[in-house]
Amino acid sequence: MNKRKGFIVLLSIVMLLALLSACTKAAPTPPDNPGTAASNPTGEDQGKEDAGKDPAASQLTGNINISLPNASASVWNAVAEAYMKKNPGVKVKVDNKPAEGYKEWLTAQFAAGVPDVDLVTNNEVGGLVNSKKFMDFYPYFDKVNPYTNQPWQDTLDLKAMGINLEGIGAEDHLYNLNFESVQIVWVYNKEIFQKVGITEAPKTFNEMIDAFNKIKKAGYTPLALGGDSKSMWSGQAGWLVRIYADQYMRDYINIIRSQEQDYTYVPELDEQWKYDLTDPYNDSNSKVTKNEMRLWKAVKDKEGPFKIAGNPQWKAYSENLKKLFDYVPDGFFGVKEDQAYNLFLTGKAATMLGTPASYWQLPKDFADEEKTGATGGVKPFEYGFFNMPSMEGPEVMAPARTIQIPIGFYGFVNKDAKQNELNVDFMMYLTSPEGYAVYLDAIQKSDDASLSGAPAIKGITLPDEMAAAFADFKPIGNTEGYTSAANNLARGMWDYQPSVQDWVGLVQRYFSGKLTTDQYLDQLQANIDKYMEPAMKEAKKELSDLDHPERRPPQR
């Protein structure tokens, strides 16, 4: 039995507008009830005080190479320049990459040895994360941040980041850092809704489908959504696949939660926990621990929601999901997310998935000639937001939740001790009130970036308008980062890529009407059965480990 205090730290993986993919125990757990991070009214003064320090006092030397996917060059160059001014012996180079092909590019960097790049996002390269190719942040948390003169961990809002240091053991690692938040919401064109006679945003799935019918008859695309393989796996389409599966499979927790004899069991949590579907955070990682080995065993034994074929919950969910995907753009499976976004920007589509960042980003993008494809941009329209509408029916177990987690997935390639120390120093600067103020100011001035959510950094004071806007997005629960049937089976076996790619082809045939629901579920079950053992091997697990799921699997 595990007697250590605290919580087991699990991977929260999401993708913001490119979310997600590799699931590993090496990253933090999503917070119970994410909301606006607390602001410290003295943060601005602290930043000004630090900014007056003599940069010549820095003895740091070296190079830091930054390559992030789809990140604003102006924002990151502003941070780099401010950092170099304080540390003149350091050269920071920003060479950001397109999101399309980033995973392949990053993987290729390791082919010849240690890459030149330092700061990356690593949420889509689970194999590299599992192989410890990235620096572990935990050993640096108790070091003093020279830009605040406090231990680094004391300047981070660890709760908002989903980290509980009391639960960290020798086998736990933090290979990426998440210090902002994201909540997936629906964004809608109020003018299109009004034209077809809809005066209020839909509150239920059936209301939304009724609205989509009217919108489609009026000649608009109801839902601007990308449908290429990337979107289906780690992007917006994949979000919907998993979010709505969650409504039908919330009882997964009764199967995979830690039992008293399990190596994952934490008495302080697990002895008090009770199953409660009225609480959208009932299965959060800080309320109940999960045993990953029990999940693998449930998949093998086809127990509860981990059984797909012949399961009424899976059938009802799949039929509703197919209904939703009837309202996507023409040629859906060839549509990329930027193309879908263009449909919304130009007033051709009525809704899209977004985040609170859309509150500020849309006005910028209406004027963006490249994004709109129009000289001088397009005429802005009034837009609004609504939360994930709930599917209804006898098989539904609970209201819809969404993805609401800390994000960033910033990781450093693991190098020698000197380079790692330099890289950490840069991250300490960025997550200090002074450095984050530079970052935030650059975002406000940019035409291609917006803050996605409240920062999990102490001493930060957001502008009043921004803080108020974030407060308006009501939390409804989080689905991301849990080892559940919805997350680990709805798009194939976990994030094992051969299984995911087979599923993409399978769901295309289903949505196109070439398969019945029963045929789709039979073939999805066959997919899971085929790839379970290879997926376990990739995660360094063996089928023999399932004979005793209460035991910690051996290191391999």
Coordinates of C-alpha atoms in Angstrom, one line a residue:
M1 CA 0.0 0.0 0.0
N2 CA 1.3 3.5 -0.8
K3 CA 1.3 5.5 2.4
R4 CA 2.8 8.7 1.1
K5 CA 0.7 11.9 1.5
G6 CA -0.7 13.9 -1.4
F7 CA -1.9 13.0 -4.8
I8 CA -0.6 11.0 -7.7
V9 CA 0.5 13.3 -10.5
L10 CA -0.9 12.3 -13.9
L11 CA -0.6 13.7 -17.4
S12 CA -3.0 16.5 -18.4
I13 CA -2.7 16.7 -22.0
V14 CA -4.6 19.1 -24.2
M15 CA -4.2 20.7 -26.9
L16 CA -5.2 24.2 -27.4
L17 CA -6.1 24.6 -31.1
A18 CA -3.7 21.7 -31.7
L19 CA -4.4 19.9 -28.4
L20 CA -3.1 17.0 -27.2
S21 CA -1.9 13.8 -27.4
A22 CA 0.7 11.9 -25.6
C23 CA -0.6 10.7 -22.3
T24 CA 2.1 10.1 -19.6
K25 CA 2.3 10.2 -15.9
A26 CA 5.1 12.7 -16.2
A27 CA 3.0 15.8 -16.4
P28 CA 0.6 17.5 -14.0
T29 CA -2.9 16.7 -13.0
P30 CA -5.7 19.1 -14.0
P31 CA -7.0 21.3 -11.2
D32 CA -10.4 20.4 -9.6
N33 CA -12.2 23.6 -10.5
P34 CA -10.0 25.8 -12.7
G35 CA -10.9 29.5 -12.6
T36 CA -9.2 32.8 -12.7
A37 CA -5.8 32.7 -10.9
A38 CA -5.5 35.0 -7.9
S39 CA -3.9 38.3 -8.7
N40 CA -1.4 40.1 -6.4
P41 CA -1.9 43.8 -6.5
T42 CA 1.8 44.3 -5.8
G43 CA 2.9 42.3 -8.8
E44 CA 3.2 45.3 -11.1
D45 CA 5.5 47.1 -8.5
Q46 CA 7.6 44.0 -8.1
G47 CA 8.1 43.8 -11.9
K48 CA 9.2 47.5 -12.0
E49 CA 11.6 47.0 -9.1
D50 CA 13.2 44.0 -10.8
A51 CA 13.4 45.8 -14.1
G52 CA 15.7 48.4 -12.6
K53 CA 18.4 45.9 -11.9
D54 CA 21.7 46.2 -13.7
P55 CA 21.8 43.6 -16.5
A56 CA 25.6 43.7 -16.4
A57 CA 25.4 41.8 -13.1
S58 CA 24.4 38.7 -15.0
Q59 CA 27.2 36.2 -15.6
L60 CA 25.2 33.9 -17.7
T61 CA 26.5 33.0 -21.2
G62 CA 25.3 30.7 -24.0
N63 CA 22.5 30.3 -26.5
I64 CA 18.8 29.4 -26.2
N65 CA 16.9 28.3 -29.3
I66 CA 13.1 28.6 -29.3
S67 CA 10.9 26.8 -31.8
L68 CA 7.2 26.6 -30.8
P69 CA 4.3 25.6 -33.0
N70 CA 2.1 28.4 -34.4
A71 CA 3.4 30.8 -31.8
S72 CA 3.6 34.6 -32.3
A73 CA 7.1 35.6 -33.4
S74 CA 6.5 39.2 -32.2
V75 CA 5.6 38.0 -28.7
W76 CA 8.5 35.6 -28.2
N77 CA 11.0 38.0 -29.8
A78 CA 9.8 40.7 -27.3
V79 CA 10.4 38.2 -24.4
A80 CA 13.8 37.2 -25.9
E81 CA 15.0 40.8 -26.3
A82 CA 14.0 41.7 -22.7
Y83 CA 15.8 38.6 -21.4
M84 CA 18.9 39.4 -23.4
K85 CA 18.9 42.9 -22.1
K86 CA 19.2 41.5 -18.6
N87 CA 21.6 38.8 -19.6
P88 CA 23.8 40.3 -22.3
G89 CA 26.0 37.2 -22.4
V90 CA 23.1 35.1 -23.7
K91 CA 21.8 34.9 -27.3
V92 CA 18.1 33.9 -27.7
K93 CA 17.0 32.9 -31.1
V94 CA 13.3 32.5 -32.0
D95 CA 12.5 30.3 -34.9
N96 CA 8.8 29.2 -34.5
K97 CA 7.3 26.6 -36.7
P98 CA 3.9 25.9 -38.3
A99 CA 1.6 23.7 -36.3
E100 CA 1.2 21.4 -39.3
G101 CA 4.0 19.0 -39.3
Y102 CA 5.5 20.2 -36.0
K103 CA 5.4 16.7 -34.4
E104 CA 7.3 15.3 -37.3
W105 CA 9.8 18.1 -37.3
L106 CA 10.4 17.8 -33.6
T107 CA 10.8 14.0 -33.8
A108 CA 13.3 14.4 -36.6
Q109 CA 15.5 16.8 -34.5
F110 CA 16.4 13.8 -32.3
A111 CA 17.3 11.5 -35.1
A112 CA 21.0 12.6 -35.2
G113 CA 21.5 13.0 -31.5
V114 CA 20.9 16.0 -29.2
P115 CA 19.0 18.7 -31.1
D116 CA 20.1 22.3 -31.3
V117 CA 16.6 23.5 -30.3
D118 CA 16.0 24.1 -26.6
L119 CA 12.4 25.3 -25.8
V120 CA 9.6 23.4 -27.6
T121 CA 6.1 22.1 -26.9
N122 CA 6.2 18.4 -26.3
N123 CA 2.6 17.3 -25.8
E124 CA 2.5 15.4 -29.1
V125 CA 5.7 13.4 -28.8
G126 CA 4.8 10.9 -26.1
G127 CA 7.5 8.4 -27.1
L128 CA 10.2 11.1 -26.7
V129 CA 8.7 12.1 -23.3
N130 CA 8.7 8.5 -22.1
S131 CA 12.3 8.2 -23.2
K132 CA 13.3 11.1 -21.0
K133 CA 14.5 13.3 -23.8
F134 CA 13.3 16.4 -22.0
M135 CA 14.5 18.1 -18.9
D136 CA 12.7 17.4 -15.6
F137 CA 11.5 20.6 -14.0
Y138 CA 10.9 19.2 -10.5
P139 CA 14.6 19.4 -9.4
Y140 CA 14.6 23.2 -10.1
F141 CA 11.4 24.1 -8.2
D142 CA 13.1 24.7 -4.9
K143 CA 15.9 26.8 -6.5
V144 CA 15.7 30.6 -6.0
N145 CA 14.3 32.5 -9.0
P146 CA 16.8 35.4 -9.4
Y147 CA 14.0 37.5 -10.9
T148 CA 11.9 37.3 -7.7
N149 CA 14.5 36.4 -5.1
Q150 CA 12.1 33.6 -3.9
P151 CA 12.1 29.9 -4.4
W152 CA 10.6 29.3 -7.9
Q153 CA 7.9 27.0 -6.6
D154 CA 6.7 29.8 -4.2
T155 CA 6.1 32.1 -7.2
L156 CA 4.0 29.6 -9.2
D157 CA 0.3 28.9 -8.5
L158 CA 0.9 25.1 -8.2
K159 CA -2.7 24.4 -7.5
A160 CA -3.9 26.1 -10.7
M161 CA -1.1 24.2 -12.5
G162 CA -2.5 20.9 -11.1
I163 CA 0.7 20.1 -9.2
N164 CA 0.9 18.9 -5.6
L165 CA 4.5 18.6 -4.5
E166 CA 3.6 16.4 -1.5
G167 CA 2.6 13.7 -3.9
I168 CA 5.8 13.6 -5.9
G169 CA 7.9 10.5 -5.6
A170 CA 11.2 9.5 -7.1
E171 CA 9.5 8.0 -10.1
D172 CA 7.5 11.2 -10.9
H173 CA 8.8 13.7 -13.4
L174 CA 7.6 17.0 -14.9
Y175 CA 8.7 17.2 -18.5
N176 CA 6.6 20.1 -19.5
L177 CA 5.3 23.3 -17.8
N178 CA 1.8 24.6 -18.0
F179 CA 1.2 28.0 -16.5
E180 CA -1.9 29.3 -18.4
S181 CA -5.3 27.8 -18.7
V182 CA -7.8 26.9 -21.4
Q183 CA -11.5 26.2 -21.4
I184 CA -13.1 24.9 -24.6
V185 CA -16.3 26.8 -25.4
W186 CA -18.6 27.3 -28.4
V187 CA -18.3 30.6 -30.2
Y188 CA -21.3 31.7 -32.3
N189 CA -22.2 34.4 -34.9
K190 CA -25.1 36.2 -33.2
E191 CA -26.2 37.8 -36.4
I192 CA -26.6 34.5 -38.2
F193 CA -28.6 33.1 -35.3
Q194 CA -30.9 36.2 -35.3
K195 CA -31.4 35.9 -39.1
V196 CA -32.9 32.5 -38.7
G197 CA -35.0 33.4 -35.7
I198 CA -32.9 32.2 -32.8
T199 CA -32.6 34.7 -30.0
E200 CA -30.8 32.6 -27.4
A201 CA -27.7 30.4 -27.4
P202 CA -28.6 26.6 -27.2
K203 CA -28.4 25.0 -23.7
T204 CA -28.9 21.4 -24.8
F205 CA -27.7 19.3 -27.6
N206 CA -31.2 18.9 -29.1
E207 CA -31.6 22.7 -29.1
M208 CA -28.3 23.0 -30.9
I209 CA -29.3 20.5 -33.5
D210 CA -32.6 22.3 -34.1
A211 CA -30.7 25.5 -34.5
F212 CA -28.3 23.9 -36.9
N213 CA -31.2 22.7 -39.1
K214 CA -32.5 26.2 -39.5
I215 CA -29.0 27.6 -40.1
K216 CA -28.3 25.0 -42.8
K217 CA -31.6 25.6 -44.6
A218 CA -30.6 29.3 -44.7
G219 CA -27.5 28.5 -46.6
Y220 CA -24.8 28.7 -43.9
T221 CA -22.5 26.1 -42.5
P222 CA -23.7 25.4 -39.0
L223 CA -20.3 24.2 -37.5
A224 CA -16.9 25.4 -38.7
L225 CA -14.8 22.4 -37.9
G226 CA -11.6 20.9 -39.4
G227 CA -11.8 17.2 -40.3
D228 CA -8.3 16.2 -41.4
S229 CA -6.5 13.5 -39.5
K230 CA -4.8 15.9 -37.2
S231 CA -8.0 17.5 -36.1
M232 CA -9.7 14.2 -35.7
W233 CA -6.9 13.0 -33.4
S234 CA -5.5 15.9 -31.5
G235 CA -7.6 18.9 -32.7
Q236 CA -11.1 20.3 -32.4
A237 CA -12.9 17.3 -33.9
G238 CA -11.1 15.0 -31.5
W239 CA -12.2 17.3 -28.6
L240 CA -15.8 16.7 -29.5
V241 CA -15.3 13.0 -29.9
R242 CA -14.0 12.7 -26.3
I243 CA -16.0 15.3 -24.6
Y244 CA -19.3 13.8 -25.6
A245 CA -18.2 10.2 -25.0
D246 CA -17.6 11.3 -21.4
Q247 CA -21.3 11.9 -20.8
Y248 CA -22.0 8.2 -21.4
M249 CA -19.0 6.7 -19.6
R250 CA -18.6 8.4 -16.3
D251 CA -18.9 5.1 -14.4
Y252 CA -15.4 4.3 -15.6
I253 CA -14.1 5.6 -12.3
N254 CA -15.6 2.7 -10.3
I255 CA -13.5 0.3 -12.3
I256 CA -10.1 2.0 -12.4
R257 CA -10.0 3.9 -9.1
S258 CA -7.4 2.7 -6.7
Q259 CA -8.2 -0.2 -4.3
E260 CA -6.9 -0.4 -0.8
Q261 CA -4.2 -2.9 -1.8
D262 CA -3.0 -0.9 -4.8
Y263 CA 0.4 0.7 -5.1
T264 CA -1.5 3.9 -6.2
Y265 CA -3.8 4.0 -3.1
V266 CA -3.6 7.2 -1.0
P267 CA -5.7 6.7 2.2
E268 CA -6.2 10.4 2.8
L269 CA -8.1 10.6 -0.5
D270 CA -9.4 7.3 -1.4
E271 CA -10.9 6.4 2.0
Q272 CA -13.1 9.5 1.8
W273 CA -14.2 9.3 -1.8
K274 CA -17.7 8.5 -2.9
Y275 CA -19.1 8.2 -6.4
D276 CA -21.3 11.2 -7.1
L277 CA -22.4 12.0 -10.7
T278 CA -23.9 15.3 -9.5
D279 CA -20.4 16.6 -8.9
P280 CA -18.6 17.4 -12.2
Y281 CA -15.2 17.2 -10.4
N282 CA -16.0 13.9 -8.6
D283 CA -13.4 12.0 -10.5
S284 CA -10.7 14.7 -10.5
N285 CA -7.2 13.4 -9.7
S286 CA -7.1 15.4 -6.4
K287 CA -10.2 13.7 -5.1
V288 CA -9.5 10.1 -6.1
T289 CA -6.5 8.2 -7.4
K290 CA -6.6 6.0 -10.4
N291 CA -4.6 2.8 -11.1
E292 CA -3.6 2.8 -14.8
M293 CA -3.1 -1.0 -14.6
R294 CA -6.7 -1.4 -13.8
L295 CA -7.6 0.5 -16.9
W296 CA -5.5 -1.8 -19.1
K297 CA -7.1 -4.8 -17.4
A298 CA -10.6 -3.4 -18.0
V299 CA -9.8 -2.9 -21.7
K300 CA -8.5 -6.5 -21.8
D301 CA -11.5 -7.9 -20.0
K302 CA -14.0 -5.6 -21.7
E303 CA -15.5 -4.4 -18.4
G304 CA -18.2 -1.8 -18.2
P305 CA -17.6 1.2 -20.5
F306 CA -14.4 -0.4 -21.7
K307 CA -16.6 -2.8 -23.7
I308 CA -17.5 -1.2 -27.0
A309 CA -19.3 -3.6 -29.3
G310 CA -22.9 -4.3 -28.1
N311 CA -22.8 -1.6 -25.5
P312 CA -25.9 0.6 -25.5
Q313 CA -24.0 3.6 -24.1
W314 CA -21.5 3.5 -26.9
K315 CA -24.3 3.1 -29.5
A316 CA -26.3 6.0 -28.2
Y317 CA -23.2 8.2 -28.0
S318 CA -22.0 7.3 -31.5
E319 CA -25.4 8.0 -33.1
N320 CA -25.6 11.4 -31.5
L321 CA -22.0 12.2 -32.5
K322 CA -22.8 11.2 -36.1
K323 CA -25.8 13.6 -36.0
L324 CA -23.5 16.4 -34.9
F325 CA -21.0 15.8 -37.6
D326 CA -23.7 16.1 -40.3
Y327 CA -23.4 19.9 -39.9
V328 CA -19.7 20.3 -40.7
P329 CA -18.3 22.0 -43.9
D330 CA -18.5 20.3 -47.3
G331 CA -15.5 18.1 -48.0
F332 CA -15.1 17.8 -44.2
F333 CA -12.3 15.2 -44.1
G334 CA -10.1 17.4 -46.2
V335 CA -10.7 20.6 -44.3
K336 CA -7.9 21.9 -42.1
E337 CA -8.6 23.9 -39.0
D338 CA -7.4 27.2 -40.4
Q339 CA -9.8 26.7 -43.4
A340 CA -12.7 26.1 -41.0
Y341 CA -11.7 29.2 -39.0
N342 CA -11.9 31.2 -42.2
L343 CA -15.5 30.1 -42.7
F344 CA -16.4 31.5 -39.3
L345 CA -14.4 34.7 -39.7
T346 CA -16.0 35.5 -43.1
G347 CA -19.5 35.0 -41.9
K348 CA -20.1 31.7 -43.8
A349 CA -20.4 29.5 -40.7
A350 CA -22.5 30.1 -37.6
T351 CA -20.4 28.4 -34.8
M352 CA -16.9 27.2 -34.0
L353 CA -15.1 25.8 -31.0
G354 CA -12.8 28.2 -29.3
T355 CA -11.5 29.4 -26.0
P356 CA -11.8 32.7 -24.0
A357 CA -8.9 33.9 -26.1
S358 CA -11.4 34.4 -29.0
Y359 CA -12.8 37.3 -27.0
W360 CA -9.7 39.3 -28.0
Q361 CA -8.4 37.4 -31.0
L362 CA -11.5 37.7 -33.2
P363 CA -11.3 41.5 -33.6
K364 CA -7.7 41.2 -34.6
D365 CA -8.5 38.4 -37.1
F366 CA -11.4 40.3 -38.7
A367 CA -8.8 42.7 -40.0
D368 CA -6.2 40.1 -41.0
E369 CA -6.0 39.8 -44.7
E370 CA -4.2 36.5 -44.7
K371 CA -6.7 34.8 -42.3
T372 CA -9.8 36.2 -44.0
G373 CA -8.5 36.1 -47.6
A374 CA -10.0 39.6 -48.1
T375 CA -8.3 42.9 -48.9
G376 CA -8.5 45.0 -45.8
G377 CA -10.1 42.1 -43.8
V378 CA -13.8 41.6 -43.3
K379 CA -16.6 43.5 -41.6
P380 CA -16.8 42.4 -38.0
F381 CA -19.9 40.8 -36.7
E382 CA -21.3 40.4 -33.2
Y383 CA -20.3 37.1 -31.6
G384 CA -21.0 35.3 -28.3
F385 CA -20.1 32.2 -26.3
F386 CA -21.9 29.3 -24.8
N387 CA -20.9 26.2 -22.9
M388 CA -20.9 22.6 -24.1
P389 CA -24.6 21.7 -24.6
S390 CA -25.5 18.4 -23.0
M391 CA -26.7 15.3 -25.0
E392 CA -29.8 13.8 -23.6
G393 CA -31.4 10.4 -23.4
P394 CA -31.6 7.3 -21.1
E395 CA -28.0 6.3 -21.6
V396 CA -26.6 9.6 -20.6
M397 CA -25.1 9.5 -17.2
A398 CA -24.3 13.2 -16.5
P399 CA -24.3 16.6 -18.1
A400 CA -21.6 17.5 -20.5
R401 CA -18.2 18.7 -19.3
T402 CA -15.5 20.3 -21.3
I403 CA -11.7 20.6 -21.6
Q404 CA -10.5 23.0 -18.9
I405 CA -6.9 22.5 -18.0
P406 CA -3.6 24.2 -17.5
I407 CA -1.7 24.4 -20.8
G408 CA 1.5 25.5 -22.4
F409 CA 3.3 22.1 -22.6
Y410 CA 6.6 24.0 -22.6
G411 CA 9.5 21.6 -22.5
F412 CA 13.3 21.9 -22.8
V413 CA 15.4 19.3 -24.6
N414 CA 17.5 17.6 -21.9
K415 CA 21.1 18.7 -22.4
D416 CA 24.2 19.1 -20.1
A417 CA 23.9 20.7 -16.7
K418 CA 25.0 24.2 -17.8
Q419 CA 22.6 24.4 -20.7
N420 CA 19.7 23.1 -18.5
E421 CA 20.5 25.7 -15.9
L422 CA 20.5 28.4 -18.6
N423 CA 17.2 27.2 -20.0
V424 CA 15.6 27.1 -16.5
D425 CA 16.8 30.7 -15.9
F426 CA 15.0 31.8 -19.1
M427 CA 11.8 30.1 -17.9
M428 CA 12.2 31.6 -14.4
Y429 CA 12.3 35.0 -16.1
L430 CA 9.2 34.3 -18.2
T431 CA 7.2 33.2 -15.2
S432 CA 8.3 36.1 -13.0
P433 CA 6.0 39.2 -12.8
E434 CA 8.6 41.2 -14.7
G435 CA 9.0 38.7 -17.6
Y436 CA 5.3 37.8 -17.8
A437 CA 4.5 41.5 -18.0
V438 CA 6.7 41.7 -21.1
Y439 CA 4.9 38.7 -22.5
L440 CA 1.5 40.0 -21.7
D441 CA 2.2 43.5 -23.2
A442 CA 3.5 41.9 -26.4
I443 CA 0.3 39.8 -26.7
Q444 CA -1.8 42.9 -26.3
K445 CA 0.2 44.7 -29.0
S446 CA 0.3 41.7 -31.4
D447 CA -2.1 40.9 -34.2
D448 CA -1.6 37.2 -34.0
A449 CA -1.8 36.2 -30.3
S450 CA -4.2 36.3 -27.4
L451 CA -4.1 35.1 -23.8
S452 CA -6.0 31.8 -23.6
G453 CA -6.7 32.0 -19.9
A454 CA -5.7 33.3 -16.5
P455 CA -2.0 32.7 -15.7
A456 CA -0.9 30.4 -12.9
I457 CA 1.8 32.8 -11.7
K458 CA 1.7 34.7 -8.5
G459 CA 2.1 38.5 -8.5
I460 CA 0.4 39.0 -11.9
T461 CA -2.3 41.6 -12.2
L462 CA -4.3 41.3 -15.4
P463 CA -6.0 44.3 -17.0
D464 CA -9.5 44.8 -15.5
E465 CA -11.3 44.0 -18.8
M466 CA -9.3 40.8 -19.3
A467 CA -9.8 39.6 -15.7
A468 CA -13.5 40.2 -16.0
A469 CA -13.8 38.4 -19.3
F470 CA -12.1 35.3 -17.9
A471 CA -14.5 35.4 -14.9
D472 CA -17.5 35.2 -17.2
F473 CA -16.7 31.7 -18.4
K474 CA -18.4 29.4 -16.0
P475 CA -16.6 26.2 -15.2
I476 CA -18.7 23.1 -16.0
G477 CA -16.1 20.4 -15.2
N478 CA -13.1 19.0 -17.0
T479 CA -12.7 15.8 -19.0
E480 CA -9.0 16.1 -19.9
G481 CA -6.1 14.2 -18.4
Y482 CA -8.1 11.3 -17.0
T483 CA -7.5 7.7 -17.9
S484 CA -11.1 7.0 -18.9
A485 CA -12.9 5.1 -21.5
A486 CA -13.8 8.3 -23.3
N487 CA -10.3 9.6 -23.5
N488 CA -8.5 6.3 -24.1
L489 CA -10.8 4.4 -26.4
A490 CA -13.0 6.8 -28.4
R491 CA -10.3 7.6 -30.9
G492 CA -8.6 4.2 -31.0
M493 CA -6.3 2.6 -28.4
W494 CA -5.0 5.5 -26.2
D495 CA -2.8 7.7 -28.4
Y496 CA -1.0 4.7 -30.1
Q497 CA -0.7 6.1 -33.6
P498 CA -1.3 3.0 -35.7
S499 CA -4.6 2.5 -33.8
V500 CA -5.5 6.2 -34.1
Q501 CA -4.9 6.3 -37.9
D502 CA -7.0 3.2 -38.4
W503 CA -9.8 4.8 -36.4
V504 CA -9.6 8.0 -38.5
G505 CA -10.4 5.9 -41.6
L506 CA -13.0 4.0 -39.7
V507 CA -14.9 7.1 -38.4
Q508 CA -14.7 8.6 -41.9
R509 CA -16.6 5.6 -43.3
Y510 CA -19.1 5.8 -40.4
F511 CA -19.8 9.5 -40.8
S512 CA -20.1 9.1 -44.6
G513 CA -22.9 6.5 -44.1
K514 CA -20.9 3.5 -45.3
L515 CA -21.2 1.7 -42.0
T516 CA -24.0 1.2 -39.6
T517 CA -23.5 2.1 -36.0
D518 CA -23.2 -1.5 -35.0
Q519 CA -20.6 -2.2 -37.8
Y520 CA -18.7 0.9 -36.7
L521 CA -18.6 -0.3 -33.0
D522 CA -17.7 -3.8 -34.0
Q523 CA -14.7 -2.5 -36.0
L524 CA -13.7 -0.1 -33.3
Q525 CA -13.7 -3.0 -30.8
A526 CA -11.5 -5.0 -33.2
N527 CA -9.2 -2.0 -33.5
I528 CA -8.8 -1.9 -29.7
D529 CA -8.3 -5.6 -29.4
K530 CA -5.6 -5.6 -32.2
Y531 CA -3.6 -2.7 -30.8
M532 CA -3.9 -3.1 -27.1
E533 CA -0.7 -5.2 -26.6
P534 CA 1.5 -3.0 -28.9
A535 CA 0.2 0.1 -27.2
M536 CA 1.1 -1.4 -23.8
K537 CA 4.6 -2.2 -25.0
E538 CA 5.1 1.4 -26.2
A539 CA 4.1 2.5 -22.7
K540 CA 6.6 -0.1 -21.3
K541 CA 4.0 -2.4 -20.0
E542 CA 3.4 -6.1 -20.5
L543 CA 0.2 -8.2 -20.5
S544 CA 1.7 -10.2 -17.6
D545 CA 1.5 -7.0 -15.5
L546 CA -2.3 -7.3 -15.6
D547 CA -2.2 -10.5 -13.5
H548 CA -1.6 -8.4 -10.5
P549 CA -2.8 -4.8 -11.3
E550 CA -2.4 -3.9 -7.6
R551 CA 1.4 -4.1 -8.1
R552 CA 3.6 -1.4 -9.5
P553 CA 4.8 -2.6 -12.9
P554 CA 8.6 -3.1 -13.2
Q555 CA 10.8 -0.5 -14.8
R556 CA 11.6 -1.4 -18.3

